[in-house]
Coordinates of C-alpha atoms in Angstrom, one line a residue:
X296 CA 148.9 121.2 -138.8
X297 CA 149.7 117.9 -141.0
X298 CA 152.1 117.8 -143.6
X299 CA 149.5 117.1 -146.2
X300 CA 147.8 120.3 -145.7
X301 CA 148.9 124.0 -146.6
X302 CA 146.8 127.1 -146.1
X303 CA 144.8 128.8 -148.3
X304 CA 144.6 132.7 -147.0
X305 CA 146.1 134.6 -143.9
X306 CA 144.3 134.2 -140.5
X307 CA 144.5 135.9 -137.2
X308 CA 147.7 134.8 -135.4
X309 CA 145.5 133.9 -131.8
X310 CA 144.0 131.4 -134.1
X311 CA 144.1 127.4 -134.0
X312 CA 145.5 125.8 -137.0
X313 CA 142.4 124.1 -137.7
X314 CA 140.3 126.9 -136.7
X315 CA 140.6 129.9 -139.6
X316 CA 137.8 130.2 -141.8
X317 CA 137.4 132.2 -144.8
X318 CA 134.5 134.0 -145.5
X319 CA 132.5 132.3 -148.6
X320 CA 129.1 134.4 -148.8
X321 CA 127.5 137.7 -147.0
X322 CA 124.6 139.4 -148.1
X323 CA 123.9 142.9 -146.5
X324 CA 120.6 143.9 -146.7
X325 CA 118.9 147.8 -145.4
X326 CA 115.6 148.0 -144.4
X327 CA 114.0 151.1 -146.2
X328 CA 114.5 154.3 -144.4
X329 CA 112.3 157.2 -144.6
X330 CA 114.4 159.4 -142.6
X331 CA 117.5 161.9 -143.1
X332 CA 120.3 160.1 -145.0
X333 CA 122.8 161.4 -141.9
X334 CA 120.1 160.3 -139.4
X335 CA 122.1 158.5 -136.1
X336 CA 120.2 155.5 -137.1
X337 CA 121.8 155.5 -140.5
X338 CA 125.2 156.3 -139.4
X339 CA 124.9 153.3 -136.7
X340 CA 124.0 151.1 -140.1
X341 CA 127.2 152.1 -142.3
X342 CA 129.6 151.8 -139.4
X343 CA 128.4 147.8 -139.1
X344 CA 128.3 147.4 -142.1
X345 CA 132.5 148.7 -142.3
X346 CA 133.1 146.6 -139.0
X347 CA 131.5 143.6 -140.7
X348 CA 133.8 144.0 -144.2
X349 CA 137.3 144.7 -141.8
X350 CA 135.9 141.5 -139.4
X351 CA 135.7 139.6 -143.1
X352 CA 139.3 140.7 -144.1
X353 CA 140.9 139.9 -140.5
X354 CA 139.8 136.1 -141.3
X355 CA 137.0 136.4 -138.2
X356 CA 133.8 137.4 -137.6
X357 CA 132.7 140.9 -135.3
X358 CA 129.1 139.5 -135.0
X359 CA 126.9 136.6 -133.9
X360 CA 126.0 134.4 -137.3
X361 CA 122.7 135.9 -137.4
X362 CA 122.7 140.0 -136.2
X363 CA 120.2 142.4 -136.5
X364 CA 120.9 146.0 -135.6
X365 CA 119.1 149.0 -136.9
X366 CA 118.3 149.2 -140.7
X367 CA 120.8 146.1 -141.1
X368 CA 120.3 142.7 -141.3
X369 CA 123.7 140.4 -141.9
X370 CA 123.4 136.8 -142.6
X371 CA 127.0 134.6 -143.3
X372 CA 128.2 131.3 -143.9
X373 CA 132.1 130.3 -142.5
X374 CA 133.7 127.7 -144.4
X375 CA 137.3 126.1 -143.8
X376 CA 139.8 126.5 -146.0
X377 CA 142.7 123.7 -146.1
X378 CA 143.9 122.3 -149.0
X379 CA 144.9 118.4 -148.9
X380 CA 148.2 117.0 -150.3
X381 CA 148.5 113.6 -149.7
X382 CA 150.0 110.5 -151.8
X383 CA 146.4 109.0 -151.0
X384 CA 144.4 112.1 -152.3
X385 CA 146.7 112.6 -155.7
X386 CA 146.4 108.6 -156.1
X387 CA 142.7 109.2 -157.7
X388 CA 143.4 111.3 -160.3
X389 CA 143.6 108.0 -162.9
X390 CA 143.1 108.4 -166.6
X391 CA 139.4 108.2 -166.1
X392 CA 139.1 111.1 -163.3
X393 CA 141.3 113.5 -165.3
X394 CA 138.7 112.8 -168.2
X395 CA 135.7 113.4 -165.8
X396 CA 137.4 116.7 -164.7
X397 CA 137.8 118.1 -167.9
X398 CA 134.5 117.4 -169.0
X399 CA 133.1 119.6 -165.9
X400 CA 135.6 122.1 -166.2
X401 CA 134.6 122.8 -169.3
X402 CA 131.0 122.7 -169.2
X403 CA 131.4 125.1 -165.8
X404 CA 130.1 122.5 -163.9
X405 CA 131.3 122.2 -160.5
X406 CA 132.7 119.0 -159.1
X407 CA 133.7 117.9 -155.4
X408 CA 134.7 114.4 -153.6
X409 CA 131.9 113.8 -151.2
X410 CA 131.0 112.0 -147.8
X411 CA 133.1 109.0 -147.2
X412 CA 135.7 109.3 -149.1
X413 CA 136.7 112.7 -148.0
X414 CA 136.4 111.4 -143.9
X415 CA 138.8 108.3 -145.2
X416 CA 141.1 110.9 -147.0
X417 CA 141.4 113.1 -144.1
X418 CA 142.2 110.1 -141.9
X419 CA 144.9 109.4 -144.1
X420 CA 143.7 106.6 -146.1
X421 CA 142.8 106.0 -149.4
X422 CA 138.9 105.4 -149.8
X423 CA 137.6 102.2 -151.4
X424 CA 134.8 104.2 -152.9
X425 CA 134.9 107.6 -154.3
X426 CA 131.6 109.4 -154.6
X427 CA 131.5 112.7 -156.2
X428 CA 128.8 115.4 -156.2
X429 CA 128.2 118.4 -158.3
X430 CA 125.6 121.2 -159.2
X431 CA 125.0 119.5 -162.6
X432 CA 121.5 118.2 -163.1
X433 CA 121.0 114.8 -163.9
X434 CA 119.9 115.9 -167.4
X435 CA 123.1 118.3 -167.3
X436 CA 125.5 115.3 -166.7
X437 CA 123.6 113.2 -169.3
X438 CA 124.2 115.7 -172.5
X439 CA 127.8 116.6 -171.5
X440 CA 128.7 112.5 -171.4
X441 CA 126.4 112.0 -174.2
X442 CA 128.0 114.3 -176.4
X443 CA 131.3 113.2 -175.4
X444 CA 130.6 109.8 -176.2
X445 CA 130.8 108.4 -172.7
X446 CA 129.0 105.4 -171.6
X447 CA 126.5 105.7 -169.2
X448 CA 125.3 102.7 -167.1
X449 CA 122.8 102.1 -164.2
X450 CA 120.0 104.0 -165.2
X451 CA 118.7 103.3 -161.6
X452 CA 120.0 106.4 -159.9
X453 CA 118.6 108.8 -162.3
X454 CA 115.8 109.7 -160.5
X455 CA 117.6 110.3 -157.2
X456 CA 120.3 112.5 -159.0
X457 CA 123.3 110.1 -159.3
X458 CA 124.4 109.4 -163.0
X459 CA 127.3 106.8 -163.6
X460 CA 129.7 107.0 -166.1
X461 CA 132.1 104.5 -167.4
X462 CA 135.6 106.1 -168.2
X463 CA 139.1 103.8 -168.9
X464 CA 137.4 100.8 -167.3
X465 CA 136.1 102.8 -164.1
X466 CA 132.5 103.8 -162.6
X467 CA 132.0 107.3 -161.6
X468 CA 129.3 107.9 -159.3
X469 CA 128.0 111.4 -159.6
X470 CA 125.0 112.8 -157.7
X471 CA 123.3 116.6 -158.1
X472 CA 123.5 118.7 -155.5
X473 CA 119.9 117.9 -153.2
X474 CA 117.3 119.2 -151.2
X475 CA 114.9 117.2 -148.7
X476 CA 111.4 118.0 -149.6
X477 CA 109.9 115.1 -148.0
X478 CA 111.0 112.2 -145.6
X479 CA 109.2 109.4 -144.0
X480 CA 111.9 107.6 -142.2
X481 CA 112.5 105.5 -145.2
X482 CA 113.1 107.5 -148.4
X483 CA 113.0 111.0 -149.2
X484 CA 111.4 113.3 -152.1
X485 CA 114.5 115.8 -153.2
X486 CA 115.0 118.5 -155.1
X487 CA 117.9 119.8 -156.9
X488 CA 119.9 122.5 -155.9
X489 CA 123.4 124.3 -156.7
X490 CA 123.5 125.2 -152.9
X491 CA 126.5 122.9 -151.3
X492 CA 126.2 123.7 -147.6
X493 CA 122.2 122.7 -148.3
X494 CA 123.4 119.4 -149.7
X495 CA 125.7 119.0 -146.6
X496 CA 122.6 120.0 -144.3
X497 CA 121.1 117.3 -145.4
X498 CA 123.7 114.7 -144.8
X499 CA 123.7 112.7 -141.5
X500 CA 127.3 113.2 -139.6
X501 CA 129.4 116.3 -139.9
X502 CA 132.2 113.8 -140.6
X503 CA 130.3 112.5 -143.5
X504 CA 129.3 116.3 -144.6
X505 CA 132.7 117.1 -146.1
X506 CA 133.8 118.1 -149.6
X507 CA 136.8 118.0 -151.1
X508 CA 137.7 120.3 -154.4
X509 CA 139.9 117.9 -157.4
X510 CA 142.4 120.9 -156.1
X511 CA 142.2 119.7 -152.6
X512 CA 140.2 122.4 -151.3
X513 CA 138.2 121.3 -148.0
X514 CA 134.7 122.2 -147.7
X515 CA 133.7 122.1 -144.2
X516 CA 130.1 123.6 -143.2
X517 CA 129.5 121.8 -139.7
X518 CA 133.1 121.3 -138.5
X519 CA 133.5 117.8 -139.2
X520 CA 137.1 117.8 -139.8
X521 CA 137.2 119.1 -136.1
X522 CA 135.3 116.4 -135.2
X523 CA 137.0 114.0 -137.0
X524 CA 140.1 114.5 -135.2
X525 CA 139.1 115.2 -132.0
X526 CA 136.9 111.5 -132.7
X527 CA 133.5 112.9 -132.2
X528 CA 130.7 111.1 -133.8
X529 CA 127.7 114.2 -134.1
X530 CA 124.6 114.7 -136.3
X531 CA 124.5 117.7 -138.4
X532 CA 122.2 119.9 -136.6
X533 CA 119.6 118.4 -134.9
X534 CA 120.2 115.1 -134.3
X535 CA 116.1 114.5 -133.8
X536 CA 115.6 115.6 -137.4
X537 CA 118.2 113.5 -139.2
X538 CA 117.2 110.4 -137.4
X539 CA 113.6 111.1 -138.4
X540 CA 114.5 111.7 -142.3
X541 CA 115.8 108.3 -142.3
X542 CA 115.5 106.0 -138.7
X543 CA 118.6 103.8 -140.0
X544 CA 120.8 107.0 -139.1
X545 CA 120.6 105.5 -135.6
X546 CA 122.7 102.3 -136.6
X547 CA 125.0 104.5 -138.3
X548 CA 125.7 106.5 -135.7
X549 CA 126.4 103.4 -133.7
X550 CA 128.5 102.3 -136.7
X551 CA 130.6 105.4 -137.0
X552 CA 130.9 105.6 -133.4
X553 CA 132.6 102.1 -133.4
X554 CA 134.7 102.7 -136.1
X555 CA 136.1 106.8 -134.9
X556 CA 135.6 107.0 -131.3
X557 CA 138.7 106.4 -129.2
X558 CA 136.7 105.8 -126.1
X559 CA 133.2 104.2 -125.2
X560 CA 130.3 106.4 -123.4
X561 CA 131.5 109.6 -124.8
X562 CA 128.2 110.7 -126.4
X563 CA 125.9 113.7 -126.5
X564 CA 123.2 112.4 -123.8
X565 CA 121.0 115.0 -126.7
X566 CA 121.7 113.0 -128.9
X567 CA 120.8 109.4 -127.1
X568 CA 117.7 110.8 -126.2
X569 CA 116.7 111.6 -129.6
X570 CA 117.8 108.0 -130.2
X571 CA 115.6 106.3 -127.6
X572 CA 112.6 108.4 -128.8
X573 CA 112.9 107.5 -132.2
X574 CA 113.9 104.1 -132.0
X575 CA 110.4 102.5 -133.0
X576 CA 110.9 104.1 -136.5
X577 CA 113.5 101.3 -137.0
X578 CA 109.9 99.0 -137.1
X579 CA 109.6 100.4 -141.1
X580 CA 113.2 99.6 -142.0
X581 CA 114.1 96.5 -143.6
X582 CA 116.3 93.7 -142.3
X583 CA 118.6 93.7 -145.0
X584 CA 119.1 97.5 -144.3
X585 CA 119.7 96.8 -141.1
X586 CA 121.9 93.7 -141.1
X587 CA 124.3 95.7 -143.4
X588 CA 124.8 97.9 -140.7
X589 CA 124.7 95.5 -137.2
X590 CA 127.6 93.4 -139.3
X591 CA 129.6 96.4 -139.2
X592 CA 128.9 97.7 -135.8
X593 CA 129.5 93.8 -134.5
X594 CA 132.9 93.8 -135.9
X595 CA 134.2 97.1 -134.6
X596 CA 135.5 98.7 -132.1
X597 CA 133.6 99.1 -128.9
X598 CA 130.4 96.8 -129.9
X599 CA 130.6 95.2 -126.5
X600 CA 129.5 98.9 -125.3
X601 CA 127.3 99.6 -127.9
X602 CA 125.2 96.7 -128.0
X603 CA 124.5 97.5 -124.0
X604 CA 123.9 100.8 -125.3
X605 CA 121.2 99.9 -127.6
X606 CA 119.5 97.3 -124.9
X607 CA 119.6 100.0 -122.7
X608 CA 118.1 102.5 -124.9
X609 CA 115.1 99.9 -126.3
X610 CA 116.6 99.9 -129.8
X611 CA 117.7 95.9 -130.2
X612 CA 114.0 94.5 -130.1
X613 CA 113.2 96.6 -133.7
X614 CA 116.9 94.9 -135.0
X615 CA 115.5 91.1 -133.9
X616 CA 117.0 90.9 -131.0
X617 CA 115.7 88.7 -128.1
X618 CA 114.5 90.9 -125.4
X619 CA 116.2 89.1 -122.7
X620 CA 120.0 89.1 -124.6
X621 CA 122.8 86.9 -122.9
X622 CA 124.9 90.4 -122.5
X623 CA 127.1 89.3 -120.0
X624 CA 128.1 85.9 -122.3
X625 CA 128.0 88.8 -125.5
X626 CA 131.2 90.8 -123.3
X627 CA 133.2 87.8 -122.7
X628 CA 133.0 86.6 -126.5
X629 CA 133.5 89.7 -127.5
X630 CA 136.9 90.6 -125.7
X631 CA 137.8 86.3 -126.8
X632 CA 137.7 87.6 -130.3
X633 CA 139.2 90.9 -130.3
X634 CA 142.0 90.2 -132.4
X635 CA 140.8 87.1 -133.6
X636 CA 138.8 88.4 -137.0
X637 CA 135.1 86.6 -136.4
X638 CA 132.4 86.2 -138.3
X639 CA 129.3 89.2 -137.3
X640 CA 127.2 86.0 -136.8
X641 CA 129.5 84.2 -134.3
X642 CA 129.9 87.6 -132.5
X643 CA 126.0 88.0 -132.0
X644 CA 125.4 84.2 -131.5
X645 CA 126.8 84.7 -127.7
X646 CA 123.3 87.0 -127.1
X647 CA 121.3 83.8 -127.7
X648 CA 120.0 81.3 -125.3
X649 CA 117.6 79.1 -127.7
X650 CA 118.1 78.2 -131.0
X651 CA 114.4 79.8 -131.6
X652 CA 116.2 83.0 -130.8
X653 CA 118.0 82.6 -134.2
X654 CA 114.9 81.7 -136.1
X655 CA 113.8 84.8 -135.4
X656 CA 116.5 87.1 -135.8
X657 CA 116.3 85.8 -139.3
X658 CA 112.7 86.3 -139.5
X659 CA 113.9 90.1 -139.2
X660 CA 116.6 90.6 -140.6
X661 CA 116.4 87.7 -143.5
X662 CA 120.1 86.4 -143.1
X663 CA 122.1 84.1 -145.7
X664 CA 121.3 80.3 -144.6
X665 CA 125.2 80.2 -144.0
X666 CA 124.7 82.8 -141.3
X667 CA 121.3 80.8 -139.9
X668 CA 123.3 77.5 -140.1
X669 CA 126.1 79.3 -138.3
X670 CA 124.4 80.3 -135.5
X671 CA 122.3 77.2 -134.9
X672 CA 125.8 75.4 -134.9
X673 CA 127.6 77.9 -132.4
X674 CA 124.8 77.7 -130.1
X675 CA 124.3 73.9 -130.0
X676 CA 128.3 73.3 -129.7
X677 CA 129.7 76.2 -127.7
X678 CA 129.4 74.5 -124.3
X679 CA 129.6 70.6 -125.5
X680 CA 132.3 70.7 -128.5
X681 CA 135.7 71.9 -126.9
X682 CA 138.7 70.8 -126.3
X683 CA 140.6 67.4 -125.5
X684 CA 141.4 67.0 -121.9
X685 CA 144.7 64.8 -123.3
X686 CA 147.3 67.8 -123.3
X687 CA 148.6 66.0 -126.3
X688 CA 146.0 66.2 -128.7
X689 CA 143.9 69.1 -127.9
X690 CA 142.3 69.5 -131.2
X691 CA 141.0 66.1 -131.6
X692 CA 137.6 66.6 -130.6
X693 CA 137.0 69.7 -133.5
X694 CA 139.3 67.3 -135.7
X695 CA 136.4 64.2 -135.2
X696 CA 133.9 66.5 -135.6
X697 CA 134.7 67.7 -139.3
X698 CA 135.9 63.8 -140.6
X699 CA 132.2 63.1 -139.2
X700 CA 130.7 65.6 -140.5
X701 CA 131.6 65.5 -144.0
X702 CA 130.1 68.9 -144.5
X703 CA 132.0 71.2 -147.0
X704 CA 131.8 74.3 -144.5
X705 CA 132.3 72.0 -141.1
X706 CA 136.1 73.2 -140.9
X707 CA 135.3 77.0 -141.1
X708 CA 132.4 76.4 -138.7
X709 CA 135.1 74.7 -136.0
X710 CA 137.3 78.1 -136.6
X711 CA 134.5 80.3 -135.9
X712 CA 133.8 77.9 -132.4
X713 CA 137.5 78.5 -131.6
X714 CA 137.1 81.6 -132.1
X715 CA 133.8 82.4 -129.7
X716 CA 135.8 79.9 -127.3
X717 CA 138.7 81.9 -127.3
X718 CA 141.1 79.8 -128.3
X719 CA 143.6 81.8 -130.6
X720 CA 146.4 79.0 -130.1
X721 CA 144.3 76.0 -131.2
X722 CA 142.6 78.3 -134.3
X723 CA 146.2 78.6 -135.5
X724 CA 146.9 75.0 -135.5
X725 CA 143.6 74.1 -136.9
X726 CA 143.7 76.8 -139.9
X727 CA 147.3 75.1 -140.7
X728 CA 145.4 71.4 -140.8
X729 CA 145.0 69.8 -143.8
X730 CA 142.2 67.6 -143.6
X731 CA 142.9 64.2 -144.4
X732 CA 141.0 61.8 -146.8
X733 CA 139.7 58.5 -145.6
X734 CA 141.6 56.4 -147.5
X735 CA 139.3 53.6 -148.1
X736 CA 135.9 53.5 -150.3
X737 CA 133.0 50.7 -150.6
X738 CA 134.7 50.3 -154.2
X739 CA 137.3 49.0 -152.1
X740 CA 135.2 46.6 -150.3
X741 CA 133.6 44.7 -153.4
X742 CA 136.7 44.0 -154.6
X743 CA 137.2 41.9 -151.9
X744 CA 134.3 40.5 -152.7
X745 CA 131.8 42.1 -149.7
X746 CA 128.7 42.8 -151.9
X747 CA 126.0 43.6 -149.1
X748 CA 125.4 47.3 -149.1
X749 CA 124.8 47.3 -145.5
X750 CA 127.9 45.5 -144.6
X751 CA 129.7 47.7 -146.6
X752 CA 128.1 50.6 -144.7
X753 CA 128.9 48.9 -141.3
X754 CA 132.5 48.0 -142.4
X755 CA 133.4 51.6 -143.6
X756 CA 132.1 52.9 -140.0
X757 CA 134.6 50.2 -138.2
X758 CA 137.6 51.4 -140.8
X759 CA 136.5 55.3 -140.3
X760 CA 136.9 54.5 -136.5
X761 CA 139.9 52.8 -136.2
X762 CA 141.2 55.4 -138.8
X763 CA 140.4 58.3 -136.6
X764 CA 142.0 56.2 -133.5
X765 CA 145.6 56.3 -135.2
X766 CA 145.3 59.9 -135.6
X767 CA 143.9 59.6 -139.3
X768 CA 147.4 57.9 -140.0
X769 CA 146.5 54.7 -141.1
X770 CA 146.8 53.8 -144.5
X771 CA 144.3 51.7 -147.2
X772 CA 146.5 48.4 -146.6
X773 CA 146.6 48.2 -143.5
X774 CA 143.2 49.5 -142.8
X775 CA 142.2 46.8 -145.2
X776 CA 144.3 44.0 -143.2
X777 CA 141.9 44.9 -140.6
X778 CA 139.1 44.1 -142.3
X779 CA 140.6 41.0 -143.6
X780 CA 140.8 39.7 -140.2
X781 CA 137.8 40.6 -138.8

């Protein structure tokens, strides 16, 4: 067991560390009997009912999660309990989240971490977002800040159940407790509920299912801390029914799998069928939803594998992908820019063949014109633009190319090149290059009394070109002796 974590309440000794549950609800209910109160039948129901209390004492269960014997119906719900102590977890509690506590304490409102920032947490790192959810209603949250005179911004959420309050110069980002009522792939009509395994139902990954107390109780309903370290990426429950509430679960799974995984191919082959069979529903989703989630999955681990994986399983032609992908060309840039920190675009750009292939990935996916103009540069240069054959001056070419170009962006478009080349050692020498300015101007040239606009234009070519032939080390004089003698 980690150092960060301490238990809770006693558990069977032939019990994993990570493995002891406490239990958190039972209900016992007895069918109505007509017979004698000492009838075998009855007897047979009170000596369950005393295995099922000792079974709840010992810390495990005597009975299948759902039993029904005679007279006696048993329904339970297990629930891990570890308690997190970790410099990353106490870290959050800032002015503002001490506030925020109090406030729910006191109204007897319960408040938990949620979702990502409990996976992060448990993985040892403090999140960048911190989401909390609570059995407050919306209206709930609203009087108790209200009356407290906090500030309340972003009206937006209300209707989905997140309220954000403004405490000490920080957002807080609280949701109600919710209930699916309706999905179309897309969005979802919810109701409120005080029920937290429901709410945690409803999420999509059992490693995103989590809750952690503000004491650093973990709330575990579909063993995603198991999963989480034993790097198992798994839908909570049926994994056809989560994709279906919303189809972009499929790209998350893919994202999550990159970014926990230790290995590729190690999936649920359930779970890839209920992936190719609902992959069409990614038709209704829009390209901005699902850029923000290929970036990701471009830039982490194992996208080489996953991007086969979603050719193979008829998902990249609802992303915008061509349907005939250069996979073989997307490996080799892939492994070129391992450590190498790309750009998602100059990743995915190896796919294409045609620059008519980038039109209409942004037709889909409506991408920035940076990322258009990126990938309509990588694909025109990739095979032409490399480097000099002179051992001496390697970088020359990409060194021509920006002077020429005179394009604001033309040196970070050459690193990106370098990078899809795989050229680590020339992307080092070209990030330390200051780019040199041309020392002369057609200001210059009047002054010596050249007043034709198009000689001026054709002089400053010949000066730019014997400039660039010195190594750009030429300076104005003598670059202007030049011109005197010519």
């Amino acid at each position: 067991m980690p150092a960060s974590w301490v238990e809770l309440t006693p558990r069977p000794s032939f019990c994993a560390p990570s493995q002891f549950f406490e239990l958190t609800r039972f209900f016992v209910f007895s069918a109505a009997t007509t017979g004698e109160a000492d009838s075998a039948e009855a007897a047979s129901a009170r000596m369950q009912t005393c295995l099922f209390l000792l079974g709840c004492r010992a810390g495990f269960s005597l009975f299948p999660h759902r039993s029904t014997t005679i007279g006696l119906t048993v329904l339970w719900r297990h629930l891990a309990t570890m308690k997190l102590q970790s410099p990353e977890f106490q870290s959050l509690f800032t002015p503002g989240l001490k506030n925020v506590a109090e406030l729910f304490d006191k109204a007897n409102y319960e408040l938990r971490i949620a979702g990502g920032a409990v996976r992060d947490l448990l993985n040892g790192m403090a999140p960048q977002d911190v989401d909390f959810a609570t059995t407050a209603t919306p209206a709930q949250m609203k009087e108790m800040f209200q009356s407290a005179g906090v500030r309340l911004i972003n009206n937006r959420g209300e209707k989905h159940g997140t309220i954000t309050a403004r405490l000490h110069e920080q957002n807080f980002e609280i949701t109600t407790l919710r209930i699916d009522l309706i999905t179309d792939g897309r969005h979802a009509e919810v109701e409120f509920t005080t029920d937290w395994e429901k709410d945690a139902e409803r999420r999509d990954l059992t490693i995103n299912s989590m809750f952690l107390g503000l004491d650093g109780t973990l709330y575990d309903y579909f063993n995603g801390y198991e999963d989480l370290k034993n790097n198992k990426i798994r839908f909570v429950g049926c994994a056809d029914q989560r994709i279906k509430e919303d189809y972009l679960r499929i790209l998350r799974y893919f994202r999550f799998y990159g970014r926990i995984a230790e290995k590729h191919g190690d999936h649920d082959p359930k779970t890839l069928d209920a992936i190719r069979e609902n992959a069409k529903g990614l038709a209704g989703i829009s390209g901005e939803r699902i850029w923000v989630e290929l970036k990701k999955i471009l830039i982490g681990n194992h996208a080489s594998h996953l991007v086969w994986l979603m050719y193979e399983l008829e998902v990249a032609s609802y992303l915008g992908l061509p349907v005939n992908g250069s996979l073989k060309e997307f490996d080799t840039v892939y492994k070129n820019t391992q450590s190498l920190f790309p750009k998602p675009m100059t990743v995915l750009t190896s796919l294409f063949k045609v620059p008519d292939d980038v039109l209409k990935l942004d037709l889909r996916l409506k991408l920035s014109k940076d990322e258009k103009n990126l990938g309509l540069f990588l694909l025109k240069y990739r095979k032409d633009l490399v480097k000099a054959s002179d051992a001496a001056e390697p970088l020359k070419p990409y060194q021509d190319y920006i002077i020429d170009s005179r394009e604001p962006d033309a040196a970070s478009k050459i690193c990106e090149l370098l990078k899809y080349q795989g050229e680590e050692h020339l992307l080092k020498e070209m990030q330390g290059w200051s780019i040199p300015t041309f020392p002369v101007s057609g200001h210059d040239l009047r002054k010596m009394g050249i007043s034709s606009g198009k000689e001026i234009g054709t002089l400053l070519q010949q000066l730019r070109d014997q400039w660039k032939k010195s190594g750009y080390q030429m300076e104005k004089e003598e670059l202007l002796s030049y011109v005197t003698k010519a």
